[in-house]
Structure formats: C-alpha cells, structure tokens
C-alpha cells in the first residue's frame, strides 16, 4: 500500500505503552505526529525519542498529539523507555505502539506485504524502511511524510516547522517559501485570484512574479 499526501490515514487498533487504542478515536480532533523506528534499543532512535520528549509541550501547544511506533512488542518499549531517559534526561510521556505482527508498519507502507507477520528474529536492517514521520491533520488526512535513513537522526525543530506550515495552510490558504520561519512573509496560493487576494489581505500583496505573491504573515503565524 502506497500512502500519499491528502490520503486518509489508516485506522487501526493496537496495544501501546499507554493501553490499547483505536487510532482514529485516539486522534479525536487533534493533529498527530506518528514517527516510526526499526528496532528498540538502537542508538539513533534512542536519541530521537528523548528529543521528542523534550519538545512534547511544543507539539501540545499546536494541538498535535505524538505517538511513536516500533515493530517490537510493548513490554520491550517499556524497558527501552528507561534507557531513553538515562541517555537523554527526558522521560517519554507519549504512547509507543507495539507492532510485533508488523501490521501497522505495513498499513503505513513502511514494510512490504511479504515481510512476514512477526518481529521475532528481525534486525534493524530488516526494518530499515520503518523510519518515517507522518504529520496527520485534524481531518485525519496525511499532510506530510518524511523518511530518513537509520543513520540520520531526525531534526524535530524542522518537523515542528513543517507542522506550523501545514497548519497555516489549513487555516489561511497560504503557503510558505523556502527556509520559512514562523513570522516570515508567506505566499498566497495560486488558487486565489488577485481580486480575492486584495479582498482577503487589505494591505495588498507583493507580486514578485505573477504566480509568486507575498503577504505578511497573519498574527500568530
């Protein structure tokens, strides 16, 4: 199964470190960050889970829940959490999905259908493609997908930036230029005509090109 931006995020029921969840029910009306890991007790992922724990409040302020997944079972996750806190100084306060049958990894297209149905005996190298980040909107549709190699730790400041951009677009019909940071000028999307843009943004817009029109960021963006 290949997932694309704007696809409905797959629903599933799974055990987590915070109990059994039904994913869409757990989402409610929140956004979500779902990020995956090829194996518990691996070095790069250990640093990542701690890094996310350190910025959990920043995601919460954006109405975004966090959930991790590794193909190992939940009891393994609980043991791993102690290592994460020891190594990074941050306690994991968000759920980690246990996926010992590989069902969720396959649902999200991170492992092929012929990968088997058990995490037993599998190494991190076998699960190397289980290294994706999914940003999911309150409408339960996928807004962004980022996939990293096992050797590259993810930059969660960048992922927060992507979340800010996606949420801005959802609210305002605006896009963000290269290297955008919150508060920078933003771009009027091409589906908005000049007439509509003038009505929506009384301060006017800066048309660098007919299809590249900048406006000041809305308050709070």
Short mmCIF file of C-alpha atoms in Angstrom, two decimals:
data_model
loop_
_atom_site.label_atom_id
_atom_site.label_comp_id
_atom_site.label_asym_id
_atom_site.label_seq_id
_atom_site.Cartn_x
_atom_site.Cartn_y
_atom_site.Cartn_z
CA UNK A 1 0.00 0.00 0.00
CA UNK A 2 1.41 3.40 -1.00
CA UNK A 3 0.26 6.38 1.03
CA UNK A 4 0.31 9.88 -0.39
CA UNK A 5 -0.26 13.34 0.97
CA UNK A 6 -4.01 14.00 1.44
CA UNK A 7 -4.78 10.26 1.78
CA UNK A 8 -6.86 9.29 4.79
CA UNK A 9 -4.51 7.98 7.46
CA UNK A 10 -5.14 4.25 8.03
CA UNK A 11 -7.15 3.37 11.11
CA UNK A 12 -6.05 0.52 13.33
CA UNK A 13 -6.32 -0.90 16.83
CA UNK A 14 -3.06 -1.60 18.65
CA UNK A 15 -1.50 -2.05 22.06
CA UNK A 16 0.64 0.85 23.24
CA UNK A 17 2.63 1.75 26.32
CA UNK A 18 -0.49 3.64 27.46
CA UNK A 19 -3.01 0.88 26.72
CA UNK A 20 -4.98 -0.26 23.70
CA UNK A 21 -6.01 2.48 21.27
CA UNK A 22 -8.19 2.78 18.19
CA UNK A 23 -6.13 5.24 16.17
CA UNK A 24 -8.85 7.49 14.73
CA UNK A 25 -10.66 7.61 18.07
CA UNK A 26 -7.37 8.44 19.80
CA UNK A 27 -6.79 11.27 17.31
CA UNK A 28 -10.14 12.89 18.04
CA UNK A 29 -9.99 16.44 16.67
CA UNK A 30 -6.24 16.77 17.13
CA UNK A 31 -3.37 16.77 14.69
CA UNK A 32 -0.83 14.00 15.17
CA UNK A 33 2.81 13.21 14.71
CA UNK A 34 3.35 9.50 14.10
CA UNK A 35 7.02 8.58 13.89
CA UNK A 36 8.45 5.11 13.41
CA UNK A 37 11.56 3.20 14.42
CA UNK A 38 13.07 -0.02 13.04
CA UNK A 39 14.01 -1.57 16.39
CA UNK A 40 14.08 -0.89 20.12
CA UNK A 41 17.45 -0.37 21.82
CA UNK A 42 19.05 1.21 18.76
CA UNK A 43 21.32 4.24 19.17
CA UNK A 44 19.95 6.90 16.83
CA UNK A 45 16.32 6.15 17.70
CA UNK A 46 17.12 6.37 21.42
CA UNK A 47 18.28 9.96 20.93
CA UNK A 48 15.21 10.74 18.82
CA UNK A 49 12.63 9.56 21.33
CA UNK A 50 14.33 11.63 24.00
CA UNK A 51 14.44 14.66 21.72
CA UNK A 52 10.70 14.39 21.07
CA UNK A 53 10.01 14.05 24.80
CA UNK A 54 11.90 17.32 25.31
CA UNK A 55 9.56 19.20 22.94
CA UNK A 56 6.31 17.42 23.69
CA UNK A 57 4.81 20.63 25.10
CA UNK A 58 5.59 22.44 21.83
CA UNK A 59 3.54 19.89 19.91
CA UNK A 60 0.73 20.04 22.50
CA UNK A 61 0.58 23.83 22.10
CA UNK A 62 -0.17 23.21 18.44
CA UNK A 63 -2.98 20.73 19.23
CA UNK A 64 -0.75 17.92 17.96
CA UNK A 65 -0.54 14.56 19.70
CA UNK A 66 2.60 12.44 19.47
CA UNK A 67 2.73 8.70 19.01
CA UNK A 68 5.73 6.50 18.26
CA UNK A 69 5.90 3.03 16.79
CA UNK A 70 8.50 0.29 16.68
CA UNK A 71 7.89 -3.23 15.44
CA UNK A 72 8.85 -4.65 18.84
CA UNK A 73 6.23 -5.50 21.49
CA UNK A 74 5.05 -3.14 24.20
CA UNK A 75 6.96 -4.83 27.02
CA UNK A 76 10.17 -4.15 25.10
CA UNK A 77 9.16 -0.49 24.70
CA UNK A 78 8.72 -0.14 28.46
CA UNK A 79 12.25 -1.44 29.04
CA UNK A 80 13.61 0.85 26.33
CA UNK A 81 11.99 3.92 27.92
CA UNK A 82 14.33 3.57 30.91
CA UNK A 83 17.36 3.68 28.59
CA UNK A 84 15.96 6.71 26.76
CA UNK A 85 15.56 8.67 29.98
CA UNK A 86 19.04 7.63 31.17
CA UNK A 87 20.68 8.66 27.89
CA UNK A 88 18.79 11.89 27.18
CA UNK A 89 17.44 13.06 30.52
CA UNK A 90 13.89 13.10 29.17
CA UNK A 91 11.06 10.74 30.08
CA UNK A 92 8.87 9.53 27.23
CA UNK A 93 5.39 10.83 28.04
CA UNK A 94 3.64 9.83 24.83
CA UNK A 95 2.44 6.37 23.72
CA UNK A 96 4.61 3.92 21.80
CA UNK A 97 2.78 1.42 19.60
CA UNK A 98 3.81 -2.21 19.80
CA UNK A 99 3.72 -3.78 16.35
CA UNK A 100 5.09 -7.32 16.74
CA UNK A 101 2.96 -8.61 13.84
CA UNK A 102 4.15 -5.76 11.56
CA UNK A 103 0.52 -4.87 10.82
CA UNK A 104 0.78 -1.13 11.39
CA UNK A 105 4.11 -0.80 9.60
CA UNK A 106 2.52 -2.46 6.56
CA UNK A 107 -0.63 -0.34 6.79
CA UNK A 108 1.52 2.78 6.52
CA UNK A 109 3.55 1.34 3.64
CA UNK A 110 6.79 1.14 5.62
CA UNK A 111 7.29 -2.60 5.14
CA UNK A 112 6.33 -4.75 2.14
CA UNK A 113 3.40 -7.14 2.33
CA UNK A 114 5.76 -10.13 2.14
CA UNK A 115 7.77 -9.07 5.21
CA UNK A 116 6.12 -11.77 7.30
CA UNK A 117 3.96 -11.37 10.36
CA UNK A 118 6.39 -11.35 13.26
CA UNK A 119 9.11 -9.06 14.57
CA UNK A 120 10.91 -12.05 16.08
CA UNK A 121 14.34 -12.53 14.59
CA UNK A 122 14.21 -9.32 12.57
CA UNK A 123 17.07 -6.84 12.88
CA UNK A 124 17.05 -3.09 12.49
CA UNK A 125 18.49 -3.60 9.00
CA UNK A 126 15.48 -5.77 8.08
CA UNK A 127 13.21 -2.91 9.16
CA UNK A 128 15.30 -0.05 7.76
CA UNK A 129 12.31 1.42 5.90
CA UNK A 130 10.42 1.87 9.19
CA UNK A 131 11.92 5.35 9.60
CA UNK A 132 9.10 7.64 8.52
CA UNK A 133 7.37 10.64 10.05
CA UNK A 134 3.69 11.24 9.27
CA UNK A 135 2.01 14.55 10.09
CA UNK A 136 -1.73 13.94 10.20
CA UNK A 137 -4.34 16.68 10.26
CA UNK A 138 -7.43 17.02 12.41
CA UNK A 139 -9.34 15.75 9.35
CA UNK A 140 -7.31 12.52 9.69
CA UNK A 141 -5.61 13.09 6.35
CA UNK A 142 -1.87 12.88 5.84
CA UNK A 143 -0.32 16.33 5.46
CA UNK A 144 3.36 15.41 5.24
CA UNK A 145 5.59 12.32 5.01
CA UNK A 146 9.31 12.42 5.73
CA UNK A 147 11.54 9.34 5.56
CA UNK A 148 15.09 9.17 6.89
CA UNK A 149 17.90 6.61 6.77
CA UNK A 150 18.70 4.79 10.00
CA UNK A 151 21.98 6.64 10.40
CA UNK A 152 20.47 10.14 10.28
CA UNK A 153 18.76 11.41 13.40
CA UNK A 154 15.64 13.38 12.67
CA UNK A 155 15.51 17.15 13.21
CA UNK A 156 12.41 17.80 15.26
CA UNK A 157 12.76 21.57 15.07
CA UNK A 158 12.32 21.10 11.31
CA UNK A 159 9.33 18.82 11.88
CA UNK A 160 7.74 21.50 14.09
CA UNK A 161 8.37 23.98 11.27
CA UNK A 162 6.62 21.66 8.80
CA UNK A 163 3.71 21.29 11.22
CA UNK A 164 3.44 25.08 11.54
CA UNK A 165 3.40 25.41 7.75
CA UNK A 166 0.76 22.70 7.31
CA UNK A 167 -1.47 24.24 9.97
CA UNK A 168 -1.08 27.70 8.43
CA UNK A 169 -2.17 26.35 5.05
CA UNK A 170 -5.16 24.60 6.62
CA UNK A 171 -6.29 27.84 8.27
CA UNK A 172 -5.41 30.55 5.79
CA UNK A 173 -4.94 29.26 2.20
CA UNK A 174 -1.32 30.36 2.39
CA UNK A 175 1.92 28.60 1.56
CA UNK A 176 5.42 29.05 2.97
CA UNK A 177 8.60 29.76 0.99
CA UNK A 178 11.96 28.07 1.27
CA UNK A 179 13.57 28.33 4.71
CA UNK A 180 10.43 29.93 6.14
CA UNK A 181 10.22 30.51 9.86
CA UNK A 182 7.16 31.48 11.87
CA UNK A 183 6.60 35.23 11.43
CA UNK A 184 8.23 35.45 7.98
CA UNK A 185 6.32 36.55 4.90
CA UNK A 186 4.11 33.91 3.32
CA UNK A 187 2.80 33.12 -0.16
CA UNK A 188 -0.75 33.43 -1.46
CA UNK A 189 -1.65 30.07 -3.03
CA UNK A 190 -2.22 30.09 -6.82
CA UNK A 191 -5.88 29.09 -6.47
CA UNK A 192 -6.61 32.55 -5.00
CA UNK A 193 -7.09 35.24 -7.68
CA UNK A 194 -5.56 38.71 -7.38
CA UNK A 195 -9.04 40.11 -6.75
CA UNK A 196 -9.66 37.62 -3.96
CA UNK A 197 -6.22 38.27 -2.51
CA UNK A 198 -6.85 42.04 -2.41
CA UNK A 199 -10.14 41.45 -0.61
CA UNK A 200 -8.62 38.99 1.84
CA UNK A 201 -5.44 40.98 2.50
CA UNK A 202 -6.33 44.72 2.57
CA UNK A 203 -2.65 45.60 2.97
CA UNK A 204 -2.06 44.26 -0.50
CA UNK A 205 0.49 41.77 -1.73
CA UNK A 206 3.95 41.90 -3.26
CA UNK A 207 3.88 40.19 -6.66
CA UNK A 208 7.49 39.21 -7.34
CA UNK A 209 6.13 37.14 -10.23
CA UNK A 210 2.51 36.82 -11.39
CA UNK A 211 2.35 33.47 -9.59
CA UNK A 212 4.57 34.39 -6.59
CA UNK A 213 2.70 36.79 -4.32
CA UNK A 214 3.94 37.53 -0.81
CA UNK A 215 1.89 38.87 2.09
CA UNK A 216 2.77 39.49 5.71
CA UNK A 217 2.12 36.53 7.95
CA UNK A 218 -1.16 36.63 9.88
CA UNK A 219 -0.84 37.35 13.57
CA UNK A 220 0.34 34.20 15.33
CA UNK A 221 1.64 32.56 12.14
#
